[in-house]
Amino acid sequence: MTIAELHKIPLQSVPKDVFSLPGEAFVDAWASAFNLSPAELSDEERQNLVKAIRNGTNRLKVVDALRAASSEGEKQSVDYEAQVLRRTPDQFAIIENFTRFAPDNDVAFLRYTFDKICGRDPTDKERLTMEFDLRRNVTTREDIVKRVVSIARRDGQISLWDTMEQPATQDPGNKPPDPSSARTLPAGLSYDMDGNQTLIFVREVAGEGWMIGPDLLHQPVNVVDGGWSVSPGWLITGPKRSLEAGTWMVRLDLVQDPAARIAVQVSANSGLDTLQELIIAGSFIGNLCVDIRNEHRFVELRLKILETPDTKPWIKLRDVSMIRSKQSVVNT
């Protein structure tokens, strides 16, 4: 079963927080939703599913197994409730995606968090230390996720955390910004003469070269004829940061062969949501409007060189930036 198939399930018969329930309550809730009889779901099978959850099995697979055991299956006639598609947890971590996992099993939580963020299991010392702190209530799961993100960054990975909670008012202590937080914007963020927030990706500096913003992945800069010699594929991508909600303008000023094409895409939630996309043929100067909402995390601007025959693989980026209007208002 895929996430997109959840609309086939009688969701009005399970609690709204069903995926946050302990393993036993989770299995019982779905067994009731599918009207499973003792003959269809024995106590031994039920305990096996609970054990699988505690060992870190994806809960959607457990739902799939319960659904397959139902003799009624697709025959149930019910009203369906729309569901929000959730991005798969990865090294760009939404805290709530991790803290609600295996609420009755800290070991499974730690293994899941390290696997998704660091791509490995915790070492014995890491697991023992964090499990001990959780058991004594001297730390929280939210803090553990942040610590694991810091470990991933220490291991050389690009990793950030964010939360669905609204940002709290800054405390007077003026604590230094957390570089592992997606809301801590890179040094490329500045303010223009009108006081508008400006995120600079690439900007040509007369007589000097190019200013390239931090936290960006880009092709090697091979300067030819005052521009870049490029190859088909992603030219720049980044920074996967959580920008302030509002109306942003993507400012593009570029020169390329009249027949050359470049794809522009603004995405959020690690590519799950596409906010704006288009293909530009030839040279271009202008602005694109993008609405950033509170639920849009890890925003990324992507430029992709498209392969076109009989064109020179060359481009001159004079300005690629995003500017937020001070007067922007977005419905949330």
XYZ file of C-alpha atoms in Angstrom:
332
model
C 0.000 0.000 0.000
C 1.191 3.513 -0.747
C 0.359 6.720 1.070
C -1.817 7.729 -1.862
C -4.080 4.723 -1.166
C -5.100 5.921 2.302
C -8.296 7.337 0.789
C -9.541 3.753 0.449
C -9.536 3.262 4.227
C -12.503 4.129 6.504
C -10.563 6.834 8.280
C -13.556 8.204 10.174
C -13.489 5.033 12.305
C -9.974 5.568 13.700
C -8.699 8.384 15.956
C -7.172 11.372 14.196
C -3.932 10.772 16.126
C -3.876 7.049 15.276
C -0.288 7.152 13.986
C 0.851 8.535 17.340
C -0.705 5.700 19.390
C 1.392 3.009 21.093
C 1.843 -0.188 19.098
C -0.919 -2.233 20.739
C -3.485 0.582 20.560
C -2.501 1.257 16.935
C -3.114 -2.358 15.892
C -6.383 -2.521 17.854
C -7.651 0.704 16.262
C -7.055 -0.526 12.719
C -8.350 -4.022 13.474
C -11.577 -2.429 14.653
C -11.708 -0.178 11.577
C -11.477 -3.224 9.308
C -13.959 -5.249 11.458
C -11.434 -8.037 11.866
C -12.794 -11.085 13.687
C -10.666 -13.298 15.993
C -10.527 -15.824 13.158
C -9.080 -13.203 10.800
C -6.610 -11.782 13.351
C -5.436 -14.201 16.015
C -3.805 -12.997 19.222
C -0.468 -14.372 18.014
C -0.717 -12.445 14.735
C -1.709 -9.310 16.643
C 1.343 -9.608 18.923
C 3.588 -10.151 15.899
C 2.350 -6.872 14.381
C 2.865 -5.024 17.676
C 6.393 -6.426 17.879
C 7.082 -5.331 14.300
C 6.074 -1.759 15.189
C 8.366 -1.795 18.224
C 11.210 -2.978 15.993
C 10.707 0.018 13.710
C 8.570 -1.394 10.881
C 6.803 1.265 8.825
C 3.288 1.543 10.259
C 1.763 1.789 6.790
C 2.950 -1.778 6.176
C 1.114 -2.867 9.330
C -2.062 -1.161 8.076
C -1.588 -2.923 4.749
C -1.296 -6.306 6.509
C -4.458 -5.692 8.548
C -6.338 -4.532 5.481
C -5.305 -7.660 3.565
C -6.576 -9.850 6.429
C -10.056 -8.326 6.265
C -12.661 -10.358 4.431
C -14.603 -7.162 3.704
C -11.635 -5.219 2.371
C -12.739 -2.854 -0.394
C -16.446 -3.688 0.143
C -16.912 -1.269 3.054
C -19.145 1.621 2.067
C -18.034 4.677 3.995
C -17.419 8.366 3.645
C -13.776 9.201 3.070
C -11.742 11.935 4.678
C -9.119 13.804 2.692
C -5.577 13.173 3.863
C -2.455 15.265 3.679
C 0.460 13.601 1.926
C 3.472 13.549 4.239
C 7.029 13.759 3.065
C 9.287 10.835 3.878
C 11.624 11.637 6.791
C 15.210 12.135 5.706
C 18.263 14.124 6.742
C 16.109 17.256 6.408
C 14.155 16.494 9.539
C 10.693 17.680 10.514
C 10.867 17.013 14.259
C 7.277 15.774 14.563
C 7.922 13.061 11.952
C 10.403 11.499 14.368
C 9.133 12.213 17.875
C 5.818 10.445 17.193
C 7.502 7.280 15.985
C 7.244 4.242 18.325
C 6.105 6.337 21.326
C 6.476 3.363 23.682
C 9.938 2.305 22.502
C 12.896 4.693 22.783
C 15.336 2.214 21.234
C 13.219 1.897 18.084
C 12.884 5.697 18.006
C 16.665 6.156 18.231
C 17.386 3.588 15.508
C 14.767 5.097 13.211
C 16.050 8.642 13.766
C 19.698 7.717 13.127
C 18.774 5.636 10.065
C 16.774 8.412 8.393
C 19.034 11.337 9.321
C 22.517 9.803 9.452
C 21.986 6.765 7.235
C 23.357 4.441 9.919
C 22.566 2.892 13.286
C 23.658 4.708 16.452
C 26.890 3.509 17.973
C 26.603 1.669 21.281
C 27.783 4.753 23.176
C 25.372 7.055 21.328
C 22.437 4.711 21.933
C 23.239 4.096 25.606
C 23.760 7.798 26.342
C 20.598 9.015 24.629
C 18.427 6.157 25.880
C 19.629 6.809 29.457
C 18.882 10.532 29.164
C 15.403 9.835 27.799
C 14.648 7.321 30.526
C 15.666 9.838 33.241
C 13.627 12.619 31.547
C 16.653 14.919 31.421
C 16.160 15.374 27.693
C 13.278 15.202 25.238
C 12.798 13.500 21.899
C 12.818 16.946 20.261
C 16.312 17.570 21.658
C 17.430 14.107 20.551
C 16.406 14.831 16.945
C 18.401 18.075 17.048
C 21.407 16.231 18.467
C 21.226 13.585 15.739
C 21.072 16.329 13.078
C 24.219 17.845 14.616
C 25.899 14.413 14.501
C 24.995 14.080 10.812
C 26.517 17.498 10.130
C 29.622 16.477 12.079
C 29.806 13.366 9.869
C 29.929 15.632 6.797
C 26.304 15.432 5.664
C 24.036 18.340 4.778
C 21.354 18.107 7.447
C 18.807 20.526 8.948
C 15.862 20.310 11.343
C 12.592 22.214 11.514
C 9.270 21.955 13.317
C 5.645 22.568 12.431
C 5.294 24.783 15.500
C 5.183 28.522 14.963
C 8.422 30.343 15.824
C 8.500 31.631 19.385
C 9.221 35.243 20.221
C 12.925 35.850 20.518
C 14.039 35.799 24.145
C 16.063 38.725 25.483
C 19.064 36.489 25.941
C 19.812 36.742 22.205
C 21.094 33.196 22.014
C 23.361 32.554 19.020
C 21.521 31.059 16.007
C 21.536 27.297 15.647
C 23.249 26.512 12.311
C 21.409 23.177 12.135
C 17.996 24.882 12.188
C 16.364 25.354 8.781
C 15.086 28.747 9.958
C 18.637 30.017 10.420
C 19.215 31.600 7.043
C 22.631 31.464 5.392
C 24.931 34.438 5.097
C 23.606 35.116 1.592
C 20.521 36.727 3.146
C 20.727 40.497 3.115
C 18.449 43.518 2.942
C 18.210 45.765 -0.081
C 17.940 49.559 -0.006
C 14.164 49.331 0.480
C 14.479 47.022 3.469
C 13.303 43.888 1.659
C 14.752 40.517 2.555
C 16.974 39.350 -0.313
C 18.403 35.868 -0.666
C 21.279 35.912 -3.156
C 22.012 32.709 -5.056
C 24.321 33.959 -7.825
C 25.234 37.537 -8.635
C 27.857 38.856 -11.022
C 30.261 41.368 -9.518
C 31.689 43.684 -12.169
C 35.363 43.056 -12.720
C 35.549 40.494 -9.930
C 33.592 37.377 -10.893
C 30.518 35.900 -9.233
C 29.105 35.959 -5.740
C 27.681 32.486 -4.998
C 25.504 32.047 -1.936
C 26.378 29.529 0.783
C 24.581 26.196 1.204
C 24.202 25.842 -2.567
C 25.166 22.890 -4.718
C 26.379 23.974 -8.148
C 28.343 22.825 -11.139
C 32.050 23.679 -11.132
C 32.573 27.272 -12.248
C 34.471 27.004 -15.524
C 34.699 30.547 -16.905
C 34.647 30.789 -20.713
C 34.017 33.993 -22.682
C 32.790 35.846 -19.593
C 30.260 33.157 -18.657
C 30.119 29.571 -17.453
C 30.773 26.514 -19.580
C 28.084 24.121 -18.334
C 26.788 20.589 -18.832
C 23.183 19.330 -19.054
C 21.743 18.698 -15.591
C 21.316 20.633 -12.364
C 23.194 23.933 -12.464
C 22.424 25.192 -8.952
C 20.168 23.841 -6.188
C 19.541 25.083 -2.673
C 19.487 26.195 0.021
C 16.639 24.010 1.474
C 15.881 26.562 4.171
C 12.548 27.508 5.737
C 11.792 31.027 4.548
C 9.432 33.485 6.167
C 5.888 33.093 4.864
C 4.794 35.649 2.321
C 5.137 36.611 -1.329
C 8.634 36.196 -2.726
C 9.910 37.183 -6.153
C 12.511 35.105 -7.953
C 14.684 37.570 -9.867
C 16.443 36.131 -12.922
C 18.917 37.869 -15.208
C 20.743 35.484 -17.518
C 22.233 35.288 -20.992
C 22.382 32.111 -23.078
C 22.134 30.896 -26.673
C 18.730 31.772 -28.246
C 17.945 28.072 -28.644
C 19.264 27.013 -25.235
C 16.776 26.129 -22.516
C 16.976 26.235 -18.737
C 14.355 24.875 -16.310
C 13.516 26.896 -13.193
C 11.784 25.267 -10.239
C 10.965 26.380 -6.704
C 10.060 23.483 -4.407
C 9.369 22.894 -0.720
C 9.377 19.975 1.711
C 12.418 18.426 0.052
C 10.824 18.429 -3.391
C 7.394 17.103 -2.365
C 5.632 20.379 -3.188
C 6.360 22.307 -6.390
C 5.620 26.005 -5.861
C 6.662 27.345 -9.260
C 8.237 25.936 -12.414
C 8.850 26.996 -15.980
C 11.295 26.593 -18.852
C 13.166 29.589 -20.259
C 14.427 29.603 -23.844
C 17.191 32.062 -24.687
C 18.214 35.080 -22.622
C 15.859 36.387 -19.938
C 15.451 39.118 -17.355
C 12.428 39.355 -15.093
C 10.704 38.260 -11.878
C 8.608 35.230 -10.926
C 6.115 35.393 -8.071
C 6.047 32.604 -5.455
C 3.791 32.317 -2.402
C 5.608 30.745 0.550
C 3.226 29.427 3.212
C 3.788 28.297 6.790
C 3.611 24.631 5.778
C 6.373 25.074 3.184
C 9.635 23.901 4.770
C 13.072 23.368 3.231
C 12.448 25.674 0.275
C 14.782 25.162 -2.667
C 15.450 26.968 -5.942
C 16.652 24.731 -8.754
C 18.089 25.667 -12.141
C 18.563 22.837 -14.612
C 20.352 23.013 -17.955
C 18.282 21.109 -20.508
C 20.030 19.248 -23.285
C 19.364 20.882 -26.656
C 21.067 19.947 -29.921
C 23.289 22.389 -31.773
C 23.582 24.835 -28.884
C 26.620 26.070 -27.044
C 26.693 24.722 -23.458
C 27.311 28.193 -22.062
C 25.395 30.545 -19.746
C 26.050 33.867 -18.062
C 24.202 34.288 -14.751
C 24.073 37.986 -13.898
C 21.556 37.745 -11.051
C 19.657 34.884 -9.417
C 17.990 35.933 -6.178
C 14.765 35.870 -4.168
C 13.208 39.001 -2.653
C 10.373 39.068 -0.114
C 7.933 41.951 -0.217
C 7.435 43.694 3.141
C 3.747 44.118 2.332
C 3.187 40.474 1.348
C 0.224 38.731 2.922
C -0.445 35.023 2.544
C -3.591 33.205 3.607
C -2.689 30.337 5.937
